[in-house]
Short mmCIF file of C-alpha atoms and ligand atoms in Angstrom, two decimals:
data_model
loop_
_atom_site.label_atom_id
_atom_site.label_comp_id
_atom_site.label_asym_id
_atom_site.label_seq_id
_atom_site.Cartn_x
_atom_site.Cartn_y
_atom_site.Cartn_z
CA MET A 1163 27.37 0.06 14.00
CA ALA A 1164 25.23 2.29 12.52
CA GLY A 1165 24.98 4.14 16.23
CA ASN A 1166 28.42 4.82 16.14
CA THR A 1167 28.95 7.45 13.31
CA GLY A 1168 28.67 11.11 13.52
CA ALA A 1169 26.37 11.47 10.58
CA PRO A 1170 22.58 12.77 11.57
CA LEU A 1171 20.10 9.51 12.37
CA LEU A 1172 18.29 10.06 9.36
CA LEU A 1173 21.11 9.51 6.93
CA ARG A 1174 22.36 6.50 9.12
CA LEU A 1175 18.72 5.13 8.98
CA VAL A 1176 18.37 5.28 5.06
CA ALA A 1177 22.32 4.24 4.92
CA ALA A 1178 21.36 0.82 6.67
CA SER A 1179 18.18 0.59 4.83
CA VAL A 1180 20.14 0.77 1.52
CA SER A 1181 22.14 -1.83 2.59
CA VAL A 1182 19.05 -3.68 4.32
CA ALA A 1183 16.79 -3.65 0.99
CA GLU A 1184 19.33 -5.00 -1.02
CA LYS A 1185 19.85 -8.08 1.15
CA ALA A 1186 16.05 -8.44 1.44
CA GLY A 1187 16.22 -8.21 -2.36
CA THR A 1188 18.76 -11.06 -2.15
CA ILE A 1189 16.21 -12.84 -0.23
CA VAL A 1190 13.80 -12.54 -2.44
CA ARG A 1191 15.37 -14.37 -5.36
CA ASP A 1192 17.16 -16.65 -3.38
CA VAL A 1193 13.28 -18.10 -2.45
CA PHE A 1194 11.93 -17.82 -5.67
CA ASN A 1195 15.08 -19.79 -6.82
CA SER A 1196 14.13 -22.43 -4.42
CA GLY A 1197 10.93 -23.27 -6.26
CA GLU A 1198 9.49 -23.55 -2.55
CA LEU A 1199 7.46 -20.23 -2.58
CA GLY A 1200 5.20 -21.26 0.60
CA VAL A 1201 2.09 -19.05 -0.45
CA VAL A 1202 -0.65 -18.32 2.48
CA GLU A 1203 -3.88 -16.67 1.89
CA LYS A 1204 -3.92 -13.67 3.89
CA GLY A 1205 -7.22 -12.57 3.00
CA GLY A 1206 -8.73 -14.68 0.04
CA LYS A 1207 -6.97 -15.19 -3.05
CA ASN A 1208 -5.48 -11.61 -4.55
CA ASP A 1209 -4.24 -11.16 -0.88
CA LEU A 1210 -0.98 -13.44 -0.54
CA GLN A 1211 1.85 -13.94 1.70
CA THR A 1212 5.07 -15.99 0.24
CA GLN A 1213 8.15 -17.52 2.07
CA ALA A 1214 9.96 -14.59 0.40
CA ASP A 1215 7.78 -11.76 2.08
CA ARG A 1216 8.12 -13.39 5.59
CA SER A 1217 11.76 -13.74 5.82
CA ALA A 1218 12.60 -10.24 4.17
CA GLN A 1219 10.32 -8.95 6.51
CA GLU A 1220 12.80 -10.94 9.22
CA CYS A 1221 15.34 -9.63 7.63
CA ILE A 1222 14.45 -5.63 7.34
CA VAL A 1223 12.49 -5.71 10.70
CA GLN A 1224 14.94 -7.17 13.13
CA SER A 1225 18.22 -5.61 11.07
CA LEU A 1226 16.98 -1.92 11.35
CA SER A 1227 15.38 -2.71 15.01
CA ARG A 1228 18.50 -4.13 16.31
CA GLN A 1229 20.65 -0.84 14.92
CA PHE A 1230 17.78 1.40 16.24
CA PRO A 1231 15.90 0.40 19.09
CA LYS A 1232 14.10 3.35 19.96
CA VAL A 1233 12.75 3.81 15.95
CA THR A 1234 9.10 2.58 15.52
CA ILE A 1235 9.04 0.16 12.82
CA ILE A 1236 5.73 -1.09 10.62
CA GLY A 1237 6.05 -4.00 8.70
CA GLU A 1238 3.18 -5.53 6.47
CA GLU A 1239 3.32 -8.69 7.71
CA GLU A 1240 2.73 -10.20 11.68
CA PRO A 1241 5.77 -11.02 13.08
CA THR A 1242 6.03 -14.79 14.16
CA ASP A 1243 7.68 -16.42 17.25
CA GLU A 1244 10.02 -18.40 15.14
CA VAL A 1245 13.77 -17.96 15.90
CA VAL A 1246 15.27 -15.19 14.04
CA ASP A 1247 17.55 -16.48 11.25
CA GLU A 1248 20.56 -14.53 12.05
CA SER A 1249 21.81 -15.36 8.33
CA HIS A 1250 18.93 -13.12 7.42
CA LEU A 1251 20.15 -9.88 9.07
CA GLU A 1252 22.64 -6.84 7.97
CA THR A 1253 24.51 -4.59 9.82
CA GLY A 1254 26.18 -2.94 5.97
CA LEU A 1255 25.70 1.23 5.92
CA SER A 1256 25.68 2.42 2.56
CA GLU A 1257 28.47 4.65 2.47
CA GLU A 1258 27.37 6.85 -0.46
CA VAL A 1259 24.28 7.44 1.80
CA LEU A 1260 26.49 8.77 4.80
CA LYS A 1261 28.46 10.55 2.45
CA ALA A 1262 25.40 12.83 1.42
CA VAL A 1263 24.39 16.39 2.94
CA CYS A 1264 21.31 15.73 5.09
CA PRO A 1265 18.79 18.86 4.63
CA GLN A 1266 19.34 21.23 7.37
CA ASP A 1267 15.66 20.50 8.58
CA LEU A 1268 16.06 16.78 8.91
CA GLN A 1269 19.18 17.16 10.77
CA ALA A 1270 18.24 17.23 14.03
CA VAL A 1271 15.72 14.14 14.02
CA LYS A 1272 14.94 12.27 16.66
CA ASP A 1273 14.48 8.45 17.12
CA GLU A 1274 11.01 9.18 18.08
CA ASP A 1275 9.85 11.73 15.71
CA VAL A 1276 10.58 8.82 13.34
CA VAL A 1277 8.32 5.58 11.71
CA VAL A 1278 9.65 3.08 9.14
CA TRP A 1279 7.05 1.84 6.94
CA VAL A 1280 8.14 -1.39 5.62
CA ASP A 1281 6.50 -3.55 2.93
CA PRO A 1282 9.33 -6.52 2.23
CA LEU A 1283 7.61 -7.61 -0.88
CA ASP A 1284 5.40 -5.42 -2.57
CA GLY A 1285 3.60 -7.15 -5.94
CA THR A 1286 3.31 -10.78 -4.24
CA LYS A 1287 0.58 -11.76 -6.38
CA GLU A 1288 2.69 -10.66 -9.13
CA TYR A 1289 6.10 -12.31 -7.97
CA THR A 1290 4.10 -15.53 -7.58
CA GLU A 1291 2.65 -15.29 -11.04
CA GLY A 1292 6.12 -14.99 -12.74
CA PHE A 1293 6.21 -10.99 -13.42
CA LEU A 1294 9.38 -10.55 -11.60
CA ASP A 1295 9.97 -7.00 -12.28
CA HIS A 1296 6.72 -5.88 -11.07
CA VAL A 1297 8.06 -6.63 -7.13
CA THR A 1298 9.71 -4.29 -5.37
CA VAL A 1299 11.06 -4.24 -1.33
CA LEU A 1300 10.02 -1.13 0.30
CA ILE A 1301 11.13 0.92 3.16
CA GLY A 1302 10.12 4.32 3.92
CA VAL A 1303 10.64 6.77 6.78
CA ALA A 1304 8.31 9.04 7.62
CA VAL A 1305 9.30 11.83 10.05
CA ASN A 1306 6.49 13.45 12.28
CA GLY A 1307 4.09 11.85 9.54
CA LYS A 1308 5.46 12.91 6.34
CA ALA A 1309 7.07 10.76 3.98
CA VAL A 1310 10.50 12.05 4.11
CA ALA A 1311 12.91 9.26 2.86
CA GLY A 1312 12.87 6.24 0.90
CA VAL A 1313 14.59 3.05 -0.29
CA ILE A 1314 13.37 0.53 -3.34
CA ASN A 1315 14.99 -2.81 -4.14
CA GLN A 1316 13.63 -3.72 -7.15
CA PRO A 1317 15.20 -7.64 -7.16
CA TYR A 1318 14.59 -8.23 -11.16
CA TYR A 1319 15.42 -5.16 -12.61
CA ASN A 1320 17.50 -6.25 -15.28
CA TYR A 1321 15.80 -9.67 -15.70
CA LYS A 1322 14.85 -9.63 -19.09
CA ALA A 1323 17.74 -8.44 -20.70
CA GLY A 1324 19.63 -11.65 -20.58
CA PRO A 1325 22.54 -13.19 -18.27
CA GLY A 1326 24.97 -10.36 -19.17
CA ALA A 1327 23.25 -7.72 -17.34
CA THR A 1328 23.01 -6.54 -13.44
CA LEU A 1329 19.96 -8.41 -12.10
CA GLY A 1330 18.53 -5.76 -9.22
CA ARG A 1331 19.12 -2.09 -8.63
CA THR A 1332 18.34 0.01 -5.20
CA MET A 1333 17.21 3.75 -5.38
CA TRP A 1334 17.04 5.83 -2.60
CA GLY A 1335 16.36 9.26 -2.00
CA ILE A 1336 15.57 11.88 0.75
CA VAL A 1337 13.29 15.28 0.15
CA GLY A 1338 15.73 18.34 -0.18
CA LEU A 1339 18.24 16.42 -1.71
CA GLY A 1340 17.00 14.29 -4.41
CA ALA A 1341 16.79 10.44 -5.34
CA PHE A 1342 19.90 8.44 -6.70
CA GLY A 1343 19.88 4.97 -9.00
CA VAL A 1344 16.79 6.29 -10.63
CA GLU A 1345 16.61 8.88 -13.34
CA ARG A 1346 13.23 10.76 -13.96
CA LEU A 1347 12.36 10.36 -18.22
CA VAL A 1348 10.03 12.35 -19.40
CA PRO A 1349 6.79 10.52 -21.13
CA PRO A 1350 5.71 11.06 -24.36
CA ALA A 1351 4.34 14.44 -24.69
CA ASP A 1352 1.71 12.96 -27.60
CA LYS A 1353 -0.54 10.64 -25.44
CA ARG A 1354 -1.67 9.96 -21.93
CA ILE A 1355 -0.48 6.96 -20.06
CA VAL A 1356 -2.37 5.66 -17.07
CA THR A 1357 -0.92 2.88 -14.85
CA THR A 1358 -3.39 1.13 -12.56
CA THR A 1359 -3.76 -2.21 -10.81
CA ARG A 1360 -3.97 -5.48 -12.22
CA SER A 1361 -4.97 -7.90 -9.89
CA HIS A 1362 -7.20 -5.34 -7.59
CA SER A 1363 -9.25 -3.64 -9.75
CA ASN A 1364 -12.89 -3.30 -9.62
CA LYS A 1365 -15.74 -1.07 -10.63
CA LEU A 1366 -14.33 2.25 -8.92
CA VAL A 1367 -10.81 1.41 -10.76
CA THR A 1368 -12.49 1.17 -13.88
CA GLU A 1369 -14.47 4.27 -13.29
CA SER A 1370 -11.69 6.30 -12.29
CA ILE A 1371 -9.44 5.49 -15.13
CA GLU A 1372 -12.36 5.83 -18.17
CA ALA A 1373 -12.56 9.54 -16.73
CA MET A 1374 -8.75 10.36 -17.57
CA GLN A 1375 -8.96 9.18 -21.03
CA PRO A 1376 -6.32 7.70 -21.52
CA ASP A 1377 -4.69 6.30 -25.08
CA GLU A 1378 -2.75 3.08 -22.98
CA VAL A 1379 -3.70 1.44 -19.90
CA LEU A 1380 -0.60 -0.12 -18.05
CA ARG A 1381 -2.31 -2.66 -15.43
CA VAL A 1382 0.89 -3.77 -13.47
CA GLY A 1383 1.52 -5.09 -10.11
CA GLY A 1384 3.13 -3.18 -7.18
CA ALA A 1385 2.74 -0.15 -5.88
CA GLY A 1386 6.22 0.86 -5.54
CA HIS A 1387 6.57 -0.29 -9.18
CA LYS A 1388 4.16 1.98 -10.98
CA VAL A 1389 5.65 5.01 -9.07
CA LEU A 1390 8.65 3.72 -10.66
CA LEU A 1391 6.47 3.47 -14.18
CA VAL A 1392 5.83 7.75 -13.72
CA ILE A 1393 9.16 8.70 -12.39
CA GLU A 1394 10.88 7.02 -15.40
CA GLY A 1395 8.24 8.40 -18.12
CA LYS A 1396 6.71 4.92 -18.87
CA ALA A 1397 3.03 6.53 -17.01
CA HIS A 1398 2.02 9.88 -16.90
CA ALA A 1399 0.32 8.99 -13.89
CA TYR A 1400 -0.51 6.16 -11.36
CA VAL A 1401 -3.94 6.25 -10.99
CA PHE A 1402 -5.91 4.01 -7.83
CA ALA A 1403 -9.59 4.91 -6.96
CA THR A 1404 -10.17 2.32 -3.78
CA PRO A 1405 -9.00 1.71 -0.74
CA GLY A 1406 -6.45 -0.98 -0.63
CA CYS A 1407 -3.61 0.03 -0.77
CA LYS A 1408 -1.70 0.47 2.64
CA LYS A 1409 1.15 2.93 3.90
CA TRP A 1410 3.64 0.62 3.40
CA ASP A 1411 3.19 0.29 0.09
CA THR A 1412 3.28 4.32 -0.27
CA CYS A 1413 5.84 5.72 2.43
CA ALA A 1414 9.32 4.63 0.67
CA PRO A 1415 7.83 5.42 -3.50
CA GLU A 1416 5.96 8.77 -2.05
CA ALA A 1417 9.43 10.19 -0.53
CA ILE A 1418 11.34 9.29 -3.42
CA LEU A 1419 8.79 11.21 -6.43
CA HIS A 1420 8.59 14.00 -4.35
CA ALA A 1421 12.72 14.23 -4.07
CA LEU A 1422 12.34 14.61 -7.56
CA GLY A 1423 9.49 16.84 -8.12
CA GLY A 1424 6.94 14.51 -8.40
CA LYS A 1425 3.59 14.23 -6.58
CA LEU A 1426 1.63 11.36 -4.59
CA THR A 1427 -1.67 12.19 -2.74
CA ASP A 1428 -5.23 10.54 -2.29
CA ILE A 1429 -7.76 11.32 -5.03
CA HIS A 1430 -8.91 14.16 -3.31
CA GLY A 1431 -5.60 15.74 -3.62
CA ASN A 1432 -4.98 15.34 0.25
CA ALA A 1433 -1.32 14.47 1.51
CA LEU A 1434 -1.05 11.00 3.07
CA GLN A 1435 -0.41 10.30 6.88
CA TYR A 1436 2.30 8.23 8.53
CA HIS A 1437 2.35 8.46 12.17
CA ARG A 1438 2.60 5.72 14.04
CA ASP A 1439 -1.38 5.79 14.83
CA VAL A 1440 -2.32 6.02 11.31
CA LYS A 1441 -4.84 3.67 9.77
CA HIS A 1442 -3.06 1.35 7.48
CA PRO A 1443 -5.40 1.68 4.74
CA ASN A 1444 -4.95 4.12 2.20
CA THR A 1445 -9.03 4.80 2.30
CA GLY A 1446 -8.86 7.30 0.07
CA GLY A 1447 -6.87 6.05 -2.99
CA VAL A 1448 -3.93 6.90 -4.56
CA LEU A 1449 -2.40 9.48 -7.03
CA ALA A 1450 0.69 9.78 -8.27
CA THR A 1451 2.13 12.10 -11.08
CA TYR A 1452 5.23 13.77 -12.01
CA SER A 1453 3.11 16.72 -13.38
CA ASP A 1454 0.00 18.42 -14.05
CA HIS A 1455 -1.67 16.38 -10.77
CA ASP A 1456 -4.37 19.28 -10.26
CA TRP A 1457 -5.96 18.05 -13.84
CA TYR A 1458 -5.94 14.41 -12.98
CA LEU A 1459 -7.67 15.47 -9.88
CA GLY A 1460 -10.21 17.24 -11.64
CA ARG A 1461 -11.45 14.69 -13.89
CA MET A 1462 -11.92 12.48 -11.03
CA PRO A 1463 -16.14 11.80 -10.98
CA GLU A 1464 -17.61 12.87 -7.99
CA SER A 1465 -19.26 9.42 -7.99
CA VAL A 1466 -15.94 8.07 -7.08
CA LYS A 1467 -14.68 10.60 -4.79
CA ALA A 1468 -17.92 10.16 -2.62
CA ALA A 1469 -17.39 6.38 -2.60
CA VAL A 1470 -13.72 6.71 -1.95
CA LYS A 1471 -13.35 8.73 1.41
CA PRO A 1472 -10.21 9.73 3.17
P1 AMP B 2659 -1.43 -3.83 -7.18
O1 AMP B 2659 -1.59 -2.32 -7.60
O2 AMP B 2659 -2.63 -4.60 -6.96
O3 AMP B 2659 -0.44 -4.34 -7.08
O4 AMP B 2659 -1.80 -3.15 -5.08
C1 AMP B 2659 -0.81 -2.14 -4.92
C2 AMP B 2659 -0.48 -2.25 -3.42
O5 AMP B 2659 -1.50 -2.49 -2.54
C3 AMP B 2659 -0.10 -4.07 -3.21
O6 AMP B 2659 0.69 -4.36 -2.07
C4 AMP B 2659 -1.44 -5.17 -3.22
O7 AMP B 2659 -1.04 -5.72 -2.26
C5 AMP B 2659 -2.45 -3.45 -2.33
N1 AMP B 2659 -3.81 -3.63 -2.55
C6 AMP B 2659 -4.26 -3.10 -3.13
N2 AMP B 2659 -5.28 -3.78 -3.09
C7 AMP B 2659 -5.98 -4.86 -2.32
C8 AMP B 2659 -6.91 -5.28 -1.99
N3 AMP B 2659 -7.63 -5.37 -2.45
N4 AMP B 2659 -6.48 -6.32 -1.21
C9 AMP B 2659 -5.30 -6.54 -0.76
N5 AMP B 2659 -4.16 -5.47 -0.86
C10 AMP B 2659 -4.20 -4.73 -1.91
MG1 MG B 2660 2.41 -4.05 -1.46
MG1 MG B 2661 3.80 -6.70 0.75
#
């Protein structure tokens, strides 16, 4: 039981989140295999919810809230009145996380300081279209409004590598400690690769991408997936100069990127805030880089900045 170990709250929360994210990743695969995606339009054909979003959210929110009843947990999906499916619950704690040394400044974190931001399935549109490696499960931990820890499960990592390969992976990170399960790789030095949305583009997105004079643009799904492309050196920057992306999309990826020395801000360079009363949309857009963050900020057109206010 999570409450009974002597480890600091933050470590217990991340340890539980690693186990829960793995379970949620299993649910995401099970629903896909069932062939019954149960797609619902939340806000039009580009804002979808599937049975996997609903069940993974139930798994994460119920599992964490039972173990950490005093912690605020905000999930993307609306809670339902349905009876909880106990088979979706997970009570494990990652031993790897519990063995870690909690950074000094996070050792005394209390329940009321914490907000957990949950995107049970990031990249839903791509999930329904079979772009399975774009999908991630995101659990971000904010302390006093700052993203400090994150867990990402990528349920279909390696799915193109054939049946011999291990399917799926889980990464976690704590700012001040580092990130595990993912390695920082350096992108090619001789060209500039920018990644952005494939299903939520508009004029502002296009204008800002053009202003970065990229040699290559990777239009792919998922905020979690795109931050992973930056971390793993497949892209130099993730540029999304429009509202639409929410706090649950950025909290976990931001924390892992920051734990590795990268940077995620809005397109003006402002830090994102994650306290419990914050508005959910990242109205100032998103810019994530591993290096040269200021260069991208400097290239952002004034007309785009004027239209995308924090
Ligand atoms: P994308 O890069 O298009 O996969 O978007 C990253 C995250 O932001 C996903 O969770 C999307 O659902 C969300 N998002 C971005 N733009 C919009 C939008 N216009 N409407 C709804 N959700 C959006
Ligand atoms: Mg999302
Ligand atoms: Mg989602």
